[in-house]
Coordinates of C-alpha atoms and ligand atoms in Angstrom, one line a residue:
M1 CA -3.9 0.7 -11.8
R2 CA -4.8 3.8 -12.9
G3 CA -0.7 5.2 -14.1
L4 CA 1.0 3.9 -11.3
L5 CA 2.8 1.7 -13.1
T6 CA 4.0 5.3 -15.9
P7 CA 7.5 5.3 -16.9
G8 CA 9.2 7.7 -14.8
V9 CA 8.4 5.0 -11.7
V10 CA 9.2 1.9 -13.9
A11 CA 13.2 3.5 -15.2
R12 CA 13.2 4.3 -11.3
L13 CA 11.8 0.5 -10.5
L14 CA 14.8 -0.5 -13.2
F15 CA 17.7 1.5 -11.7
A16 CA 16.9 0.3 -8.4
G17 CA 16.7 -3.6 -9.8
L18 CA 20.1 -2.6 -12.2
L19 CA 22.0 -1.5 -8.6
A20 CA 20.0 -4.3 -7.0
V21 CA 22.0 -7.1 -9.4
L22 CA 25.0 -5.1 -9.4
T23 CA 25.2 -5.5 -5.3
E24 CA 24.6 -8.9 -5.2
A25 CA 27.2 -9.2 -8.8
A26 CA 30.2 -7.7 -6.1
G27 CA 29.0 -10.3 -3.2
V28 CA 29.2 -13.4 -5.5
G29 CA 33.4 -11.3 -6.9
L30 CA 34.2 -10.9 -3.8
V31 CA 33.0 -14.5 -2.6
G32 CA 35.5 -15.9 -5.3
T33 CA 38.1 -13.9 -5.0
A34 CA 38.6 -14.0 -1.4
T35 CA 37.9 -18.7 -1.2
W36 CA 40.5 -18.5 -5.3
M37 CA 43.2 -16.0 -3.1
I38 CA 42.4 -18.4 0.0
V39 CA 43.6 -21.5 -2.0
R40 CA 45.7 -20.1 -4.3
A41 CA 47.0 -18.9 -1.3
A42 CA 48.2 -22.0 0.7
D43 CA 50.9 -23.2 -1.8
Q44 CA 52.5 -19.7 -1.6
P45 CA 53.1 -18.6 -4.2
P46 CA 55.2 -14.3 -4.4
L47 CA 53.1 -12.4 -2.8
A48 CA 52.8 -11.0 -6.6
A49 CA 51.0 -13.2 -8.1
L50 CA 47.9 -12.3 -5.3
A51 CA 47.9 -8.8 -5.9
V52 CA 45.6 -9.1 -8.8
A53 CA 43.5 -10.6 -6.7
I54 CA 43.6 -9.3 -3.5
A55 CA 43.4 -5.9 -5.4
A56 CA 39.6 -6.9 -5.9
V57 CA 38.3 -8.4 -2.9
R58 CA 39.2 -4.7 -1.5
A59 CA 37.2 -3.7 -4.8
F60 CA 34.5 -5.5 -4.4
A61 CA 34.2 -5.2 -1.2
L62 CA 34.2 -1.2 -1.3
L63 CA 31.1 -1.6 -4.3
K64 CA 29.0 -3.8 -2.5
G65 CA 28.2 -1.4 0.9
G66 CA 28.4 0.6 -1.7
I67 CA 26.2 -0.2 -3.9
R68 CA 23.8 -1.9 -1.7
Y69 CA 23.9 1.2 0.0
A70 CA 22.6 3.0 -3.8
E71 CA 20.3 0.4 -4.5
R72 CA 18.2 1.3 -1.1
L73 CA 18.0 4.8 -1.9
A74 CA 16.9 4.2 -5.2
G75 CA 13.9 0.8 -4.1
H76 CA 12.3 3.2 -1.2
D77 CA 12.8 6.8 -3.1
V78 CA 10.4 4.6 -5.8
V79 CA 8.0 2.7 -3.3
L80 CA 7.4 6.0 -1.7
R81 CA 6.7 7.4 -4.5
V82 CA 4.5 5.3 -5.6
L83 CA 3.1 4.9 -1.9
A84 CA 2.2 9.1 -1.8
D85 CA 0.9 9.1 -5.0
L86 CA -1.0 5.7 -3.7
R87 CA -2.2 6.9 -0.2
A88 CA -3.6 10.4 -2.1
R89 CA -6.0 8.0 -4.6
A90 CA -6.5 5.9 -2.3
F91 CA -8.3 9.0 0.8
A92 CA -9.8 10.9 -2.6
G93 CA -11.8 7.4 -3.5
L94 CA -12.5 7.1 0.6
T95 CA -14.3 10.9 0.1
A96 CA -15.7 10.0 -2.5
R97 CA -18.0 6.4 -2.0
G98 CA -19.1 8.8 1.7
D99 CA -19.9 6.2 2.6
A100 CA -16.9 5.5 5.4
A101 CA -16.4 8.5 7.0
P102 CA -12.4 9.3 6.6
G103 CA -10.9 8.4 10.3
G104 CA -12.5 5.1 10.8
D105 CA -12.4 1.8 10.8
A106 CA -12.0 2.3 6.3
L107 CA -9.0 4.7 6.9
S108 CA -7.3 2.5 8.6
R109 CA -7.5 -0.8 6.1
V110 CA -6.2 1.1 3.5
V111 CA -3.1 2.5 5.6
S112 CA -2.4 -1.5 6.0
D113 CA -3.6 -2.7 2.6
V114 CA -1.0 0.8 1.4
D115 CA 2.0 -1.1 3.0
A116 CA 1.2 -4.0 1.2
V117 CA 1.9 -2.5 -2.2
Q118 CA 5.2 -1.5 -0.4
D119 CA 5.9 -5.4 1.1
L120 CA 4.8 -6.6 -3.0
L121 CA 7.0 -3.7 -4.9
L122 CA 10.4 -4.5 -2.0
R123 CA 10.2 -7.6 -0.9
A124 CA 8.6 -9.3 -3.8
V125 CA 8.5 -7.9 -7.7
L126 CA 12.9 -6.4 -7.0
P127 CA 13.6 -9.2 -5.7
A128 CA 12.0 -12.0 -7.9
G129 CA 13.8 -10.1 -11.5
V130 CA 16.9 -9.9 -9.4
A131 CA 17.1 -13.2 -8.5
A132 CA 16.1 -14.1 -12.2
V133 CA 19.3 -12.3 -13.7
V134 CA 21.5 -13.3 -10.8
G135 CA 20.8 -17.0 -10.2
L136 CA 20.4 -17.6 -13.9
A137 CA 24.1 -15.2 -15.0
A138 CA 25.3 -17.3 -12.2
V139 CA 23.7 -20.5 -13.9
A140 CA 25.9 -19.9 -17.0
G141 CA 28.9 -19.1 -15.2
V142 CA 30.0 -21.7 -13.4
G143 CA 28.4 -24.7 -15.6
A144 CA 31.6 -22.2 -17.8
A145 CA 33.9 -24.0 -15.8
D146 CA 31.8 -27.2 -15.1
P147 CA 29.1 -28.4 -16.3
R148 CA 28.0 -30.7 -13.3
A149 CA 27.8 -27.5 -11.0
G150 CA 26.0 -25.8 -13.6
A151 CA 24.3 -28.7 -12.9
V152 CA 23.5 -29.1 -9.5
L153 CA 23.4 -24.7 -8.9
A154 CA 20.3 -24.7 -11.8
G155 CA 18.9 -27.3 -9.7
G156 CA 19.1 -26.1 -6.7
L157 CA 18.1 -22.2 -7.9
L158 CA 14.5 -24.0 -9.6
I159 CA 14.4 -25.8 -5.2
A160 CA 15.0 -22.5 -3.6
G161 CA 13.9 -19.7 -6.1
V162 CA 10.9 -21.4 -7.7
L163 CA 8.9 -24.7 -6.3
L164 CA 9.7 -23.5 -2.2
P165 CA 7.7 -20.4 -3.2
A166 CA 5.1 -21.9 -4.9
L167 CA 4.5 -24.3 -2.3
G168 CA 4.6 -21.8 0.3
N169 CA 2.1 -19.7 -1.9
V170 CA -0.8 -22.7 -1.6
L171 CA -0.8 -23.3 0.9
A172 CA -0.7 -19.4 2.3
R173 CA -4.2 -20.0 -0.4
T174 CA -5.2 -23.0 0.5
G175 CA -5.7 -25.0 3.7
P176 CA -7.5 -23.9 7.3
A177 CA -4.9 -21.4 7.3
S178 CA -5.5 -19.6 4.5
A179 CA -5.2 -16.5 4.6
A180 CA -8.1 -15.2 3.3
A181 CA -10.0 -17.3 6.0
I182 CA -7.0 -14.8 8.5
A183 CA -8.5 -11.8 7.1
R184 CA -11.9 -12.9 7.3
T185 CA -11.3 -14.0 10.6
R186 CA -9.4 -10.2 11.7
G187 CA -12.5 -8.1 10.2
E188 CA -14.8 -10.3 13.5
V189 CA -12.1 -9.6 15.9
A190 CA -11.9 -5.6 14.8
Q191 CA -16.4 -6.0 14.6
S192 CA -16.5 -7.5 18.1
T193 CA -13.8 -4.9 19.4
V194 CA -16.4 -2.2 17.7
D195 CA -19.4 -3.8 20.2
L196 CA -17.5 -3.6 22.5
A197 CA -16.5 0.0 22.6
H198 CA -19.9 1.5 21.0
G199 CA -21.5 -0.5 22.6
A200 CA -20.1 -1.6 26.0
A201 CA -23.0 0.9 27.2
E202 CA -26.4 -1.2 25.7
L203 CA -24.1 -4.2 26.5
I204 CA -24.2 -3.9 30.0
A205 CA -28.2 -2.7 30.5
F206 CA -28.8 -5.6 29.1
G207 CA -26.5 -8.0 30.6
A208 CA -24.8 -9.1 27.9
M209 CA -21.3 -8.6 28.4
P210 CA -20.0 -11.3 29.9
A211 CA -21.9 -13.0 26.8
A212 CA -19.4 -10.7 24.4
L213 CA -16.5 -10.5 25.9
A214 CA -16.6 -14.2 25.9
E215 CA -17.3 -14.0 21.3
A216 CA -14.8 -11.3 21.7
S217 CA -12.2 -14.0 23.4
A218 CA -13.8 -17.3 20.4
R219 CA -12.6 -14.7 18.7
S220 CA -9.0 -13.6 19.5
R221 CA -8.0 -16.9 20.1
R222 CA -9.4 -18.1 16.8
L223 CA -7.0 -15.3 15.1
A224 CA -3.8 -15.6 16.9
R225 CA -4.4 -19.9 16.3
L226 CA -5.0 -19.5 12.2
E227 CA -2.1 -17.2 12.5
A228 CA 0.4 -19.5 14.4
R229 CA -0.5 -22.6 12.2
S230 CA -0.1 -19.4 9.3
A231 CA 3.5 -18.6 10.7
A232 CA 4.6 -22.2 11.0
V233 CA 4.1 -23.3 7.3
S234 CA 5.6 -19.7 6.3
G235 CA 8.3 -20.7 8.7
L236 CA 8.8 -24.0 7.3
V237 CA 9.5 -23.8 3.3
T238 CA 11.8 -21.1 4.6
G239 CA 14.1 -22.7 6.5
A240 CA 13.8 -25.6 3.6
A241 CA 14.5 -23.4 1.3
A242 CA 17.2 -21.7 3.5
L243 CA 18.7 -25.7 3.5
V244 CA 18.8 -26.0 0.2
P245 CA 22.6 -23.1 -0.8
A246 CA 24.2 -25.0 1.7
G247 CA 23.0 -28.7 0.7
V248 CA 24.5 -27.7 -3.3
A249 CA 27.9 -25.6 -1.6
L250 CA 28.2 -29.3 -0.7
A251 CA 27.5 -31.8 -3.9
V252 CA 29.7 -29.3 -5.3
A253 CA 32.4 -29.8 -2.8
V254 CA 31.9 -33.5 -3.5
L255 CA 31.1 -33.1 -7.3
V256 CA 34.5 -30.7 -8.6
Q257 CA 38.3 -31.4 -8.0
G258 CA 40.6 -30.1 -8.1
S259 CA 41.2 -26.4 -6.6
A260 CA 38.8 -24.7 -8.0
A261 CA 36.1 -26.9 -6.2
P262 CA 35.5 -24.7 -2.5
V263 CA 35.6 -21.0 -4.7
L264 CA 32.6 -22.8 -7.7
A265 CA 31.0 -24.3 -3.6
L266 CA 30.7 -21.0 -1.5
V267 CA 30.1 -19.5 -5.4
A268 CA 27.3 -20.9 -5.7
L269 CA 25.9 -20.4 -2.2
T270 CA 26.4 -16.7 -1.8
V271 CA 23.9 -16.8 -4.9
G272 CA 21.8 -19.9 -3.0
E273 CA 20.5 -17.3 -0.1
V274 CA 19.6 -14.8 -1.9
V275 CA 16.5 -16.2 -3.9
V276 CA 16.0 -17.7 0.0
P277 CA 13.1 -14.5 1.1
L278 CA 11.8 -15.2 -2.7
A279 CA 9.8 -18.2 -0.4
A280 CA 8.3 -16.3 2.8
A281 CA 7.1 -13.6 0.4
A282 CA 5.9 -15.9 -1.9
A283 CA 3.7 -17.4 1.7
R284 CA 2.2 -13.6 1.9
Q285 CA 1.2 -13.3 -2.0
G286 CA -1.9 -14.4 -0.7
E287 CA -2.4 -11.6 1.2
V288 CA -0.6 -8.6 -0.2
R289 CA -2.8 -9.3 -3.7
A290 CA -5.7 -9.6 -1.8
A291 CA -5.0 -6.3 -0.3
V292 CA -4.0 -4.6 -3.7
G293 CA -6.7 -5.3 -4.6
R294 CA -8.8 -3.6 -2.1
I295 CA -7.0 -0.9 -3.3
R296 CA -7.4 -1.1 -6.2
E297 CA -11.6 -0.7 -6.2
I298 CA -10.7 1.8 -3.7
A299 CA -8.1 4.2 -5.9
A300 CA -11.3 3.6 -9.0
D301 CA -13.4 5.9 -7.1
A302 CA -11.2 8.6 -6.4
P303 CA -12.4 11.7 -8.8
E304 CA -9.2 13.0 -11.9
P305 CA -7.0 15.4 -10.2
S306 CA -8.2 18.3 -11.2
G307 CA -5.4 19.9 -10.7
A308 CA -4.6 23.7 -8.6
Q309 CA -9.3 24.6 -6.2
P310 CA -9.5 27.2 -8.6
V311 CA -11.1 30.2 -5.1
Q312 CA -13.6 29.6 -3.2
R313 CA -15.2 32.9 -1.6
A314 CA -16.7 34.1 0.5
W315 CA -20.5 35.2 -0.6
A316 CA -20.5 38.4 -2.1
G317 CA -23.8 41.0 -1.0
A318 CA -25.0 41.0 2.9
V319 CA -27.3 37.9 3.7
P320 CA -30.1 38.6 6.5
L321 CA -31.1 34.7 8.4
R322 CA -33.2 34.2 11.0
L323 CA -33.4 31.6 13.5
H324 CA -37.0 29.8 14.1
G325 CA -37.5 27.5 16.5
V326 CA -34.3 26.0 16.1
T327 CA -33.1 22.4 18.0
V328 CA -29.5 20.6 18.3
R329 CA -29.5 17.4 18.9
Y330 CA -25.8 15.5 19.4
P331 CA -26.1 11.6 18.5
H332 CA -26.0 9.7 21.7
G333 CA -25.8 13.4 23.4
G334 CA -29.6 13.3 25.2
R335 CA -30.6 16.3 26.3
A336 CA -30.7 18.3 23.1
A337 CA -27.5 20.6 23.7
L338 CA -29.9 23.6 22.0
D339 CA -33.7 24.4 22.3
G340 CA -36.4 25.7 20.5
V341 CA -34.1 28.6 19.4
D342 CA -35.3 32.5 18.0
L343 CA -33.0 34.2 17.2
D344 CA -33.1 37.2 14.3
L345 CA -29.8 38.5 12.5
P346 CA -29.6 41.5 10.3
A347 CA -28.0 42.1 8.7
G348 CA -24.9 44.3 10.1
R349 CA -26.4 43.1 13.1
R350 CA -23.4 42.3 16.3
V351 CA -24.8 40.0 18.9
A352 CA -22.7 39.0 21.7
V353 CA -23.7 35.4 23.3
V354 CA -22.4 35.1 27.1
G355 CA -24.1 31.9 29.2
A356 CA -22.3 29.0 31.5
S357 CA -19.8 26.7 30.2
G358 CA -21.9 23.8 28.8
A359 CA -25.3 25.8 27.9
G360 CA -25.3 25.8 23.6
K361 CA -23.1 29.5 23.2
S362 CA -20.6 27.2 21.1
T363 CA -23.7 24.7 19.5
L364 CA -25.3 28.4 18.7
L365 CA -22.8 28.9 16.1
D366 CA -22.4 25.6 15.2
A367 CA -26.0 26.3 14.3
I368 CA -26.2 29.2 12.6
A369 CA -23.2 28.0 10.4
G370 CA -25.3 24.8 9.3
R371 CA -22.6 22.5 10.8
A372 CA -25.0 20.8 14.0
P373 CA -27.3 18.2 13.0
V374 CA -30.7 20.4 13.9
T375 CA -33.1 17.9 14.7
G376 CA -36.3 21.0 14.5
G377 CA -36.9 24.2 13.7
R378 CA -35.0 25.6 10.0
V379 CA -32.9 28.9 10.0
D380 CA -33.9 31.4 6.9
G381 CA -32.1 33.9 4.4
L382 CA -29.6 31.3 2.7
P383 CA -29.6 33.3 -0.2
E384 CA -30.6 30.8 -3.6
G385 CA -26.5 29.2 -4.6
A386 CA -25.2 30.2 -1.5
E387 CA -23.2 27.3 0.4
P388 CA -23.2 28.1 4.5
W389 CA -20.0 27.6 4.6
Q390 CA -19.8 30.9 2.5
V391 CA -22.4 32.7 4.6
A392 CA -21.2 32.3 8.0
G393 CA -18.0 31.1 9.7
G394 CA -15.1 32.6 10.9
V395 CA -13.1 31.0 14.9
F396 CA -15.0 27.6 15.4
A397 CA -15.2 26.5 19.5
D398 CA -13.2 23.1 17.5
A399 CA -11.2 25.1 15.1
H400 CA -7.7 23.4 14.5
V401 CA -4.3 24.1 14.2
F402 CA -2.4 22.2 11.6
H403 CA 1.0 20.6 11.4
D404 CA 2.4 23.1 8.8
T405 CA 2.5 26.6 7.2
V406 CA 1.6 29.7 8.8
R407 CA 0.9 29.8 4.7
E408 CA -1.1 26.3 4.9
N409 CA -2.8 27.9 7.7
L410 CA -4.5 30.4 6.7
T411 CA -5.7 29.7 4.0
L412 CA -6.9 26.4 4.8
G413 CA -5.7 24.6 1.1
R414 CA -7.3 27.7 -1.0
D415 CA -4.9 28.9 -4.2
G416 CA -5.1 32.7 -5.9
F417 CA -4.9 34.6 -2.4
G418 CA -1.9 37.1 -2.3
D419 CA 0.7 37.4 -0.1
D420 CA -0.4 40.7 0.6
E421 CA -4.0 40.0 1.6
L422 CA -2.4 37.0 3.6
G423 CA -0.2 39.6 5.6
A424 CA -3.7 42.3 6.0
A425 CA -5.5 38.8 7.7
L426 CA -2.9 38.3 10.1
E427 CA -2.1 41.6 10.9
A428 CA -6.1 42.2 12.0
A429 CA -5.1 39.5 13.9
G430 CA -3.1 41.2 16.1
L431 CA -0.2 39.0 13.8
G432 CA 1.9 40.6 11.6
E433 CA 5.2 39.8 12.7
Y434 CA 3.6 36.4 10.7
A435 CA 3.7 38.5 8.3
G436 CA 7.0 38.4 6.7
R437 CA 7.0 33.8 8.3
L438 CA 4.2 32.6 5.9
D439 CA 6.4 30.1 5.3
D440 CA 6.5 28.7 9.3
I441 CA 6.0 25.9 10.3
V442 CA 3.0 25.9 13.7
G443 CA 4.4 22.9 14.6
E444 CA 1.2 19.9 15.9
D445 CA -1.7 21.6 16.2
G446 CA 0.7 25.0 16.8
G447 CA 2.7 23.9 19.7
R448 CA 5.9 26.0 17.8
L449 CA 3.1 28.8 18.3
S450 CA 2.3 31.1 22.1
G451 CA -0.9 30.4 23.5
G452 CA -2.3 34.1 22.3
Q453 CA -0.7 33.5 19.0
R454 CA -2.5 30.4 18.1
Q455 CA -5.5 31.5 19.2
R456 CA -4.3 34.9 16.8
L457 CA -3.9 32.2 13.4
L458 CA -6.8 31.4 14.0
L459 CA -8.9 34.3 13.7
A460 CA -7.4 35.5 11.2
R461 CA -8.1 32.6 9.4
A462 CA -10.9 34.1 9.6
L463 CA -11.2 37.6 8.9
L464 CA -9.0 36.5 5.6
D465 CA -12.0 36.7 3.7
P466 CA -14.6 37.0 6.2
P467 CA -18.0 35.5 4.7
P468 CA -20.7 37.8 5.2
I469 CA -21.7 36.9 8.9
L470 CA -18.8 36.4 11.3
L471 CA -18.6 34.1 14.2
L472 CA -16.4 34.0 17.0
D473 CA -16.5 31.6 19.6
E474 CA -14.1 33.1 22.6
P475 CA -12.0 34.2 20.2
T476 CA -9.8 36.6 23.1
E477 CA -9.4 32.7 24.3
G478 CA -5.8 33.0 26.2
L479 CA -4.7 37.0 25.1
D480 CA -3.9 39.0 28.3
P481 CA -7.0 42.0 28.7
A482 CA -4.5 44.3 27.3
A483 CA -4.0 42.9 23.8
A484 CA -8.1 41.2 23.7
D485 CA -9.1 44.6 23.3
A486 CA -7.1 46.1 20.9
V487 CA -7.3 42.1 18.7
L488 CA -11.0 42.6 19.2
A489 CA -11.1 46.4 18.0
T490 CA -9.2 45.8 15.2
A491 CA -10.6 42.7 14.3
L492 CA -14.2 44.9 14.3
R493 CA -12.6 47.1 12.9
A494 CA -11.8 43.9 9.4
A495 CA -15.0 43.1 9.6
G496 CA -16.5 46.2 8.5
E497 CA -20.6 46.3 7.7
R498 CA -20.4 41.9 8.0
T499 CA -23.3 40.6 10.8
V500 CA -21.1 39.8 13.6
V501 CA -20.9 36.7 15.9
M502 CA -19.3 36.5 19.2
V503 CA -19.2 34.7 22.2
T504 CA -17.5 35.9 25.0
H505 CA -16.5 35.5 28.8
R506 CA -15.1 39.0 29.0
Q507 CA -18.1 42.6 30.7
A508 CA -15.4 44.2 29.1
D509 CA -16.9 42.7 25.7
L510 CA -20.3 43.6 25.7
K511 CA -20.8 47.5 25.6
L512 CA -18.9 47.3 21.2
F513 CA -22.2 44.8 20.9
D514 CA -25.4 46.2 19.4
E515 CA -27.1 43.2 21.2
V516 CA -26.5 41.2 24.1
V517 CA -28.7 37.5 24.5
T518 CA -27.5 34.7 26.8
V519 CA -28.0 31.0 26.7
D520 CA -28.7 28.4 29.7
D521 CA -29.0 25.2 29.0
G522 CA -29.9 24.7 25.6
R523 CA -32.3 28.6 25.8
L524 CA -32.3 31.7 24.4
T525 CA -32.9 32.7 28.6
A526 CA -32.3 37.0 28.1
T527 CA -31.6 39.5 25.7
G528 CA -30.2 43.6 26.5
G529 CA -29.0 46.2 24.0
Ligands
LIG1 P1 -20.2 26.2 24.8 O1 -20.2 25.9 23.7 O2 -21.7 26.5 25.5 O3 -19.9 25.5 26.7 P2 -21.4 23.2 22.9 O4 -22.3 24.3 22.5 O5 -20.2 24.0 23.4 O6 -21.5 24.3 25.2 O7 -22.2 21.7 24.3 C1 -24.3 22.5 24.3 C2 -24.0 21.0 24.9 O8 -24.3 20.0 23.6 C3 -23.0 20.1 26.0 O9 -23.7 19.3 26.9 C4 -21.6 19.1 25.1 O10 -21.6 18.2 26.2 C5 -22.8 18.5 24.5 N1 -21.7 18.8 23.3 C6 -21.9 19.1 22.8 N2 -20.9 19.3 21.2 C7 -21.7 18.1 21.3 C8 -21.4 17.2 20.8 N3 -20.1 17.4 19.1 N4 -21.3 15.5 20.6 C9 -22.5 15.4 21.4 N5 -22.8 16.2 22.5 C10 -21.5 17.7 22.0
LIG2 MG1 -17.8 26.7 24.1

């Protein structure tokens, strides 16, 4: 994957691997010296003869725990760095494709695929490297003490660390319960679920629900069967691998004579356990490889990171807009949410929008801002080269407060706004107390703010670099009447010469506007000034 394994990442991986090797070495040293000490103590030697061994056991025990801790830190640190980078690229790739709206099935697939990369690094690549180094060193050491024990250990390591993982890998890639077959069936189950959830109304209308349900349960049972079979296969392979160290230890104990026998046998047992997890990891490799392939393909579509975002400012000049017979029909929405609406918005006009809940007020603002699916009529007046969001925007009904700082919630990722500008926007929205606390986190959907503060934060976002047409959907909702009056007055002052279209329920607001339009069931029924 392009640039994923940078020299820095490789160096960190090697460091984590080195720590893991040291951990295993300390474990082997601990078992070796402890066994030697117990064997030696049986002869009841003077305590002084055991002093070095006692110190060594303590040192190995402390080292093992300490280094293991450092190894886990180092290993997860590098893997989480890689994952963060990979997620960003996969998301960018997904967005660049445009064929899958982020948030849907594709995104959840990407998330689990990225996690598979974590498995690849933490459970396969690192352990395999560590097992190779520790295994070779142990075979050399044990072989030097007793060549036959060295040969038995080498044989056992080959069986548990190479042969059985290879077998597990082959079984997982072939046969009726292969990783590919499981992935395919899982896709079918997901498809059934989506069909049932989104198509429920149609399925019921055509009497096809029972058949669709039966099909979905059959697929789900088939998936369960395949997964059980695959788990049985990998369980057998792992179980066989787990038996090997015990067999090796027994063989060494039988082959080797004298007091070295228990030491070598237990060392062989400890080393053997290092390779046992490889069988399970290898059995998952088919799945992991497929996941990595998908991620690689998606991340390849990501545009090169472009560095800091340039400042994207609102359109400079005044913009008169005119709506001609604008009709909005939401997909699956039934009747039109907006039905042939004409509205003239000369520059500087201040329009209040009133109407019952569900009448279409928010949809009207969305249509002006180019956010609604306009299926009939047109909006005239967008200047050549201007994006709709540069011309009209503000506080929308579905505005979201992000779990981030006040600053990020105001700029929404755009660079180039000075603290003084941010402070002025907060001041204008009546949230001046946060001007000096731009880096405070506001909580999930603004959960650490009061309802009124959250609303003011949204208003401040709208007043930071406001476009020529300022759209405000109930901007003072949640404020008490006196605060609402004050905030609206400062907001309108901040709006200056701009066009303002505001949805409100407050009778008291109306006198501040040039024109009041009433929306009823998707139509403009009355206008007054
Ligand atoms: P208001 O702001 O006046 O309360 P809205 O403009 O939010 O009304 O909604 C007008 C109509 O459009 C309602 O019937 C609502 O259910 C429907 N509607 C709004 N948004 C959507 C959407 N995203 N998808 C489908 N229907 C929607
Ligand atoms: Mg609304």
